[in-house]
């Protein structure tokens, strides 16, 4: 990770400063290239949907953009700053597998509110209502159902009022109504200016939410285009195959 | 062997008769060992958590060191404390030698490394589970330590009990810094040692049985408290 | 009071101190350790009075200025105890040296304190009168337990080995098993206890007045009488012999 | 205090000079404590795992008992073994008293409860994670225990080291059943106790330093072995 | 749990013996009725799909049918036997959150094969190929991507060659191609006579797979009908609302 103090490199243009500028990103483990050279510029606003087959590197890309893991090569700039503690503090990531504290549902929210010096019952209860967990407030979070856990994780992320929210398949195990509710929340916060990076396997959902779509394949960006374009006719063969359900890793 | 029977009879006699000297000794044993254990936990558990989360060069070395200190011989600890507190020693002016305070200090030195090493181990898994989430939230080390100790408290109970067991059973250190002075620094273990050297094995065993009864009591209390709060653990 | 274990274990202090404390309003704390350790502790000024039984070391202690003066308090005697079977057949002998030689010849187990205590020093003095090389035998028939008198007696009883002990400890010892007194009555087995007040000049921190009070009291007729009174199982353990050099020892 | 300096000087002198007596004592210490630790782990870890998975009436009581036995006083253990092995005792015929075997037995009794209690704690979380899957697979208890011990081996290392630390540092039991007999059953801790009673604190400390050096060595070996296999642990 | 030795109750008819017969099933925790009186008869063959909003009790129902948890009231009979160790041994359950051993992908399969005394490299490799994880064989299972983990869990269940396989949202985080692949596998094994109980939120998937559909709502069976019927027009209001994405718990 680079030293935060230093000024952003000269080439970082204004629009780049607003959003993410990813250059020459590489990450490998066990002799395998997991992220295999990614260059990407993502707007500072709107909803960017990331798609791609299992194992394409979507979750890793999110963690790299969030500055959770350091790449072997290349770098991620957000608002002109290298991804790291400083940028992370203003972002939130909802993991594909929610990590819930061994506490009650309410305490899971309180905990993050406290870390932001914003402990506040009413706000907490509002968040729980928003994701439909008000009745579960007192229950051990680990005993929630799969879908309930995902919703709690989302509420917890919202509690930090981030400028960027990374959502890794946040509706994978939600029922249709919850999916709609979450999508509405996402649209709402994005409308208020929060940047959303949203991973999904659901083409329909992508169509409903995405401003632009990043399609990953084998750790590379196969294509990055506006949503309509992508859905109409994806330029890359992998994307076409994926949508047709033909692409099998 | 007749000693066994005699010992048990004697033990129950002692407990039943509620012997004044015995209660005094038992009281001091508990006082000293509980104090040492509580302080050791207050110091050692956060340090153990810190060791579980911190990633710095030489961490391996520190781990080895702490684990090795679990093998700190009581007699050596006793000597070090003795030399420090002896009237001729650096801290001699406080005149702490041959007082319960000195015994607490010695036991503290003895069990703190144990608490650190075991806490570190007990919290490692929990940390592995929480780590990414916490890094995403940019928690300070203090916040992480606090969260781990809180959510890992059930595992830490066993750690505390291990420390207490070591303290209450220990004799080598307390006999040197306490002096096993009757009515002043005599505790169960030093009394047992004394009876043994007098050849009164039955009495020694009886005291040993009493000591175990105490350990059972303490553990029973702690663990029943645990099972009560179990549900709240959200395992 | 830094004391040798033998006197403490015999229960003597439980008998003596109440009288003294009542009389002088001074509470005495007894730290019972091996003679060597006792003297060491006293050197560190961790004690006001020293009561041990290793004349040579004690006099050194005083000559180095750590102690005010060494005075005889009382004596008893050493004895050689061993199993009823008495494999070396030393039962009833009165010459300690010859008894030890015979034990050595019989390769019968002998448990030695091996801890530089007063008793150990005495034992080595006895061996020196014989031609036996205990160094060489160490670990074979000659077993150095490196422990206090009580522990050594336990060990001896446990493995059926002869050992040298002071009578006081033996009489009050409870784990005798089938052991008996086999050798006694030799002048060489005389066991002199000395008392020393730790020197306030060397150790400002010591409680000089209390220390002096105790020394004076235990040497006084009253104290001496108290010592003579102390009995276990009807047997007198210590024989008061306060005063300058009434040391009739060797 | 001059003793410190003297002690360190002496310690290095001893190590450097590779003193014959010392190496003999060190060797016996390692032999006895390693043997006791290995046996204790072989017995205690499976039992600990079993205790972590078994759900039976009175489990709480057993847990309390095992935890309490961590407070078993060495002297008492020593006495029990002494009485059992002494010529008059039930096992007297074997003539084990005052042999290294007796010392191993004593330490084994002393540390096995520690290994059980700590293993149980160390494997509890892992079990909570695996339990439902294993029940679905209808695994036998033996299979579950084996799987837990295998996948939890990293945490169990610390447990083993705690047991070893307790064993190598322990003096109360070995001095009673071993007798601290020169060239026969004298180990580091009993030698330290001896030097202390002689008042030769410098030598006692020096031996203590050597003992710690040994503990460091053992822990270093074990933990470096651990970090090597770390990757294989699939944390 | 009842004693296995005893004969099935008289009323257990022939068809009941073949499949599941669930009567008066109740389970509550924290003063809340999670399973609130379920009576259900499920065929011994074919694919039964369980649907319902988050928190309806789908996962719990599966665990109860599998005999993993004991109900407070009522009982589950399978082939005339009370659900328990004996029946469990002939069934397999893929949890909503895959529980993978801290071992390599291959070892995770080997482990269950070993417990069935069927340790066999070729079979293991075949299974891994089937779920497209052949290349990951040596990798720590915990480091697999979300979708890869779900596929490994499925392969592990297949390894036990069960007579009944419970699948709890097995395709929730799979890419379209993997979804197709898994659905084909499911159809295939079902055709060979393996009973499948399949939880999903994806109505399309239900349509593709289901012979009959059980719709749960608040711990009760809102309806249990053949698939076509259900999709055409569900009788129960909750089901209708659910499919319309209106039902929000
Ligand atoms: N720490 C790691 N070590 C080795 N391989 C890893 C590691 N983390 C991830 N991988 C591999 O990298 C690849 C990409 O992982 P990632 O989680 O980003 O996939 P994904 O695109 O999110 O897939 P999914 O849609 O299933 O979530 C996977 O094949 C995974 O096995
Ligand atoms: N052990 C438990 N204690 C208390 N409540 C529980 C427990 N297990 C589950 N629950 C609650 O029971 C309800 C049903 O849980 P279940 O996991 O069956 O839901 P589900 O239908 O599978 O939902 P999803 O579609 O999200 O997986 C949930 O509201 C959950 O919070
Ligand atoms: Mg992913
Ligand atoms: Mg579920």
Tab-separated table of N, CA and C in Angstrom, chain A residues 63 66-69 84-85 88-89 91-93 95 99-104 107 111-112 114-117 138-143 156 160, chain B residues 122 125-140 143-144 146-155 231-235:
chain	number	residue	atom	x	y	z
A	63	UNK	N	-12.749	-6.631	-2.692
A	63	UNK	CA	-11.848	-6.469	-1.538
A	63	UNK	C	-10.646	-5.616	-1.915
A	66	UNK	N	-11.739	-2.032	-2.092
A	66	UNK	CA	-12.007	-1.544	-0.732
A	66	UNK	C	-10.701	-1.405	0.050
A	67	UNK	N	-9.603	-1.884	-0.525
A	67	UNK	CA	-8.324	-1.793	0.173
A	67	UNK	C	-8.201	-2.798	1.299
A	68	UNK	N	-9.008	-3.872	1.253
A	68	UNK	CA	-8.941	-4.889	2.305
A	68	UNK	C	-7.747	-5.798	2.104
A	69	UNK	N	-7.442	-6.096	0.833
A	69	UNK	CA	-6.251	-6.889	0.553
A	69	UNK	C	-5.370	-6.097	-0.406
A	84	UNK	N	-6.889	2.108	0.918
A	84	UNK	CA	-6.236	1.738	2.176
A	84	UNK	C	-7.105	2.176	3.335
A	85	UNK	N	-6.523	2.170	4.532
A	85	UNK	CA	-7.296	2.526	5.723
A	85	UNK	C	-8.093	3.815	5.524
A	88	UNK	N	-10.922	3.223	3.163
A	88	UNK	CA	-11.818	2.206	3.705
A	88	UNK	C	-12.785	2.826	4.715
A	89	UNK	N	-12.247	3.763	5.492
A	89	UNK	CA	-13.049	4.363	6.556
A	89	UNK	C	-14.309	5.026	5.995
A	91	UNK	N	-15.896	3.910	3.298
A	91	UNK	CA	-16.611	2.939	2.477
A	91	UNK	C	-17.136	1.811	3.363
A	92	UNK	N	-18.008	0.977	2.795
A	92	UNK	CA	-18.487	-0.196	3.516
A	92	UNK	C	-18.592	-1.368	2.550
A	93	UNK	N	-18.303	-2.581	3.055
A	93	UNK	CA	-18.401	-3.770	2.218
A	93	UNK	C	-19.289	-4.799	2.902
A	95	UNK	N	-20.032	-8.510	2.915
A	95	UNK	CA	-19.391	-9.712	2.396
A	95	UNK	C	-20.419	-10.689	1.848
A	99	UNK	N	-20.505	-11.670	8.000
A	99	UNK	CA	-19.792	-11.941	9.247
A	99	UNK	C	-20.531	-11.226	10.365
A	100	UNK	N	-21.283	-11.988	11.154
A	100	UNK	CA	-22.063	-11.368	12.225
A	100	UNK	C	-21.404	-11.635	13.567
A	101	UNK	N	-21.430	-10.625	14.447
A	101	UNK	CA	-20.868	-10.791	15.786
A	101	UNK	C	-21.739	-11.734	16.597
A	102	UNK	N	-21.115	-12.406	17.565
A	102	UNK	CA	-21.874	-13.322	18.428
A	102	UNK	C	-22.684	-12.519	19.434
A	103	UNK	N	-23.561	-11.700	18.925
A	103	UNK	CA	-24.385	-10.866	19.787
A	103	UNK	C	-25.787	-10.817	19.196
A	104	UNK	N	-26.644	-10.054	19.849
A	104	UNK	CA	-28.015	-9.965	19.353
A	104	UNK	C	-28.021	-9.140	18.076
A	107	UNK	N	-27.528	-5.533	18.862
A	107	UNK	CA	-26.150	-5.220	19.271
A	107	UNK	C	-25.208	-5.185	18.078
A	111	UNK	N	-22.993	-1.962	17.626
A	111	UNK	CA	-21.528	-2.049	17.609
A	111	UNK	C	-20.941	-1.109	16.563
A	112	UNK	N	-21.432	-1.182	15.322
A	112	UNK	CA	-20.834	-0.322	14.295
A	112	UNK	C	-21.193	1.134	14.543
A	114	UNK	N	-21.468	2.494	17.373
A	114	UNK	CA	-20.550	2.931	18.423
A	114	UNK	C	-19.178	3.245	17.822
A	115	UNK	N	-18.701	2.382	16.906
A	115	UNK	CA	-17.367	2.634	16.337
A	115	UNK	C	-17.365	3.950	15.557
A	116	UNK	N	-18.544	4.399	15.154
A	116	UNK	CA	-18.618	5.680	14.440
A	116	UNK	C	-19.092	6.780	15.374
A	117	UNK	N	-19.022	6.497	16.698
A	117	UNK	CA	-19.492	7.471	17.694
A	117	UNK	C	-20.896	7.976	17.363
A	138	UNK	N	-33.949	-8.714	19.331
A	138	UNK	CA	-33.323	-9.284	20.516
A	138	UNK	C	-32.685	-10.641	20.294
A	139	UNK	N	-32.881	-11.196	19.101
A	139	UNK	CA	-32.444	-12.570	18.854
A	139	UNK	C	-30.960	-12.640	18.506
A	140	UNK	N	-30.277	-13.728	18.966
A	140	UNK	CA	-28.874	-13.916	18.577
A	140	UNK	C	-28.716	-13.866	17.064
A	141	UNK	N	-27.808	-13.026	16.584
A	141	UNK	CA	-27.679	-12.830	15.135
A	141	UNK	C	-27.305	-14.130	14.433
A	142	UNK	N	-26.494	-14.974	15.118
A	142	UNK	CA	-26.052	-16.215	14.473
A	142	UNK	C	-27.200	-17.172	14.209
A	143	UNK	N	-28.336	-16.940	14.849
A	143	UNK	CA	-29.451	-17.875	14.690
A	143	UNK	C	-30.457	-17.365	13.676
A	156	UNK	N	-26.227	-3.121	8.669
A	156	UNK	CA	-25.027	-2.724	9.399
A	156	UNK	C	-24.147	-1.838	8.526
A	160	UNK	N	-23.079	2.781	8.758
A	160	UNK	CA	-21.839	3.574	8.749
A	160	UNK	C	-21.933	4.757	7.785
B	122	UNK	N	-6.945	-19.022	22.466
B	122	UNK	CA	-8.409	-19.129	22.552
B	122	UNK	C	-9.091	-18.128	21.629
B	125	UNK	N	-9.057	-18.206	16.689
B	125	UNK	CA	-10.100	-18.606	15.738
B	125	UNK	C	-11.133	-17.498	15.574
B	126	UNK	N	-11.598	-16.965	16.704
B	126	UNK	CA	-12.598	-15.903	16.654
B	126	UNK	C	-12.066	-14.743	15.825
B	127	UNK	N	-10.800	-14.430	16.029
B	127	UNK	CA	-10.207	-13.315	15.283
B	127	UNK	C	-10.206	-13.630	13.794
B	128	UNK	N	-9.809	-14.861	13.445
B	128	UNK	CA	-9.762	-15.208	12.027
B	128	UNK	C	-11.138	-14.969	11.401
B	129	UNK	N	-12.183	-15.217	12.215
B	129	UNK	CA	-13.551	-15.080	11.708
B	129	UNK	C	-13.912	-13.606	11.542
B	130	UNK	N	-13.522	-12.770	12.512
B	130	UNK	CA	-13.927	-11.365	12.520
B	130	UNK	C	-12.999	-10.463	11.703
B	131	UNK	N	-11.763	-10.912	11.505
B	131	UNK	CA	-10.696	-10.010	11.045
B	131	UNK	C	-11.125	-9.129	9.873
B	132	UNK	N	-11.559	-9.748	8.768
B	132	UNK	CA	-11.852	-8.936	7.573
B	132	UNK	C	-12.932	-7.899	7.855
B	133	UNK	N	-13.984	-8.327	8.552
B	133	UNK	CA	-15.070	-7.394	8.866
B	133	UNK	C	-14.534	-6.202	9.652
B	134	UNK	N	-13.681	-6.499	10.635
B	134	UNK	CA	-13.151	-5.427	11.478
B	134	UNK	C	-12.232	-4.516	10.676
B	135	UNK	N	-11.432	-5.121	9.796
B	135	UNK	CA	-10.537	-4.264	8.985
B	135	UNK	C	-11.388	-3.374	8.094
B	136	UNK	N	-12.488	-3.934	7.571
B	136	UNK	CA	-13.364	-3.130	6.722
B	136	UNK	C	-13.930	-1.948	7.516
B	137	UNK	N	-14.196	-2.178	8.803
B	137	UNK	CA	-14.756	-1.116	9.653
B	137	UNK	C	-13.668	-0.185	10.186
B	138	UNK	N	-12.386	-0.511	9.859
B	138	UNK	CA	-11.273	0.324	10.337
B	138	UNK	C	-11.290	0.473	11.852
B	139	UNK	N	-11.489	-0.623	12.566
B	139	UNK	CA	-11.468	-0.550	14.021
B	139	UNK	C	-10.041	-0.354	14.517
B	140	UNK	N	-9.917	0.364	15.619
B	140	UNK	CA	-8.604	0.499	16.247
B	140	UNK	C	-8.272	-0.826	16.936
B	143	UNK	N	-10.286	-1.354	19.974
B	143	UNK	CA	-11.662	-1.786	19.728
B	143	UNK	C	-11.715	-3.273	19.399
B	144	UNK	N	-10.755	-3.728	18.587
B	144	UNK	CA	-10.742	-5.148	18.215
B	144	UNK	C	-10.519	-6.003	19.464
B	146	UNK	N	-11.124	-5.318	22.548
B	146	UNK	CA	-12.321	-5.292	23.391
B	146	UNK	C	-13.381	-6.244	22.844
B	147	UNK	N	-13.612	-6.179	21.526
B	147	UNK	CA	-14.654	-7.016	20.932
B	147	UNK	C	-14.315	-8.498	21.082
B	148	UNK	N	-13.041	-8.847	20.851
B	148	UNK	CA	-12.641	-10.251	20.940
B	148	UNK	C	-12.816	-10.769	22.370
B	149	UNK	N	-12.318	-9.986	23.337
B	149	UNK	CA	-12.413	-10.436	24.732
B	149	UNK	C	-13.882	-10.599	25.119
B	150	UNK	N	-14.725	-9.670	24.648
B	150	UNK	CA	-16.142	-9.743	25.007
B	150	UNK	C	-16.780	-10.985	24.377
B	151	UNK	N	-16.638	-11.118	23.063
B	151	UNK	CA	-17.320	-12.233	22.401
B	151	UNK	C	-16.643	-13.571	22.686
B	152	UNK	N	-15.376	-13.545	23.132
B	152	UNK	CA	-14.680	-14.796	23.407
B	152	UNK	C	-14.670	-15.151	24.880
B	153	UNK	N	-15.477	-14.457	25.674
B	153	UNK	CA	-15.378	-14.605	27.133
B	153	UNK	C	-15.631	-16.032	27.585
B	154	UNK	N	-16.454	-16.780	26.844
B	154	UNK	CA	-16.721	-18.149	27.272
B	154	UNK	C	-15.442	-18.991	27.225
B	155	UNK	N	-14.680	-18.833	26.147
B	155	UNK	CA	-13.426	-19.589	26.063
B	155	UNK	C	-12.439	-19.076	27.099
B	231	UNK	N	-26.687	-18.854	27.053
B	231	UNK	CA	-27.630	-18.462	25.997
B	231	UNK	C	-27.259	-17.092	25.449
B	232	UNK	N	-26.807	-16.233	26.328
B	232	UNK	CA	-26.474	-14.881	25.895
B	232	UNK	C	-25.239	-14.862	25.010
B	233	UNK	N	-24.615	-16.023	24.895
B	233	UNK	CA	-23.324	-16.059	24.172
B	233	UNK	C	-23.536	-16.013	22.665
B	234	UNK	N	-24.749	-16.308	22.227
B	234	UNK	CA	-25.035	-16.277	20.786
B	234	UNK	C	-24.003	-17.074	20.018
B	235	UNK	N	-23.688	-18.240	20.513
B	235	UNK	CA	-22.633	-19.042	19.895
B	235	UNK	C	-22.906	-19.211	18.404
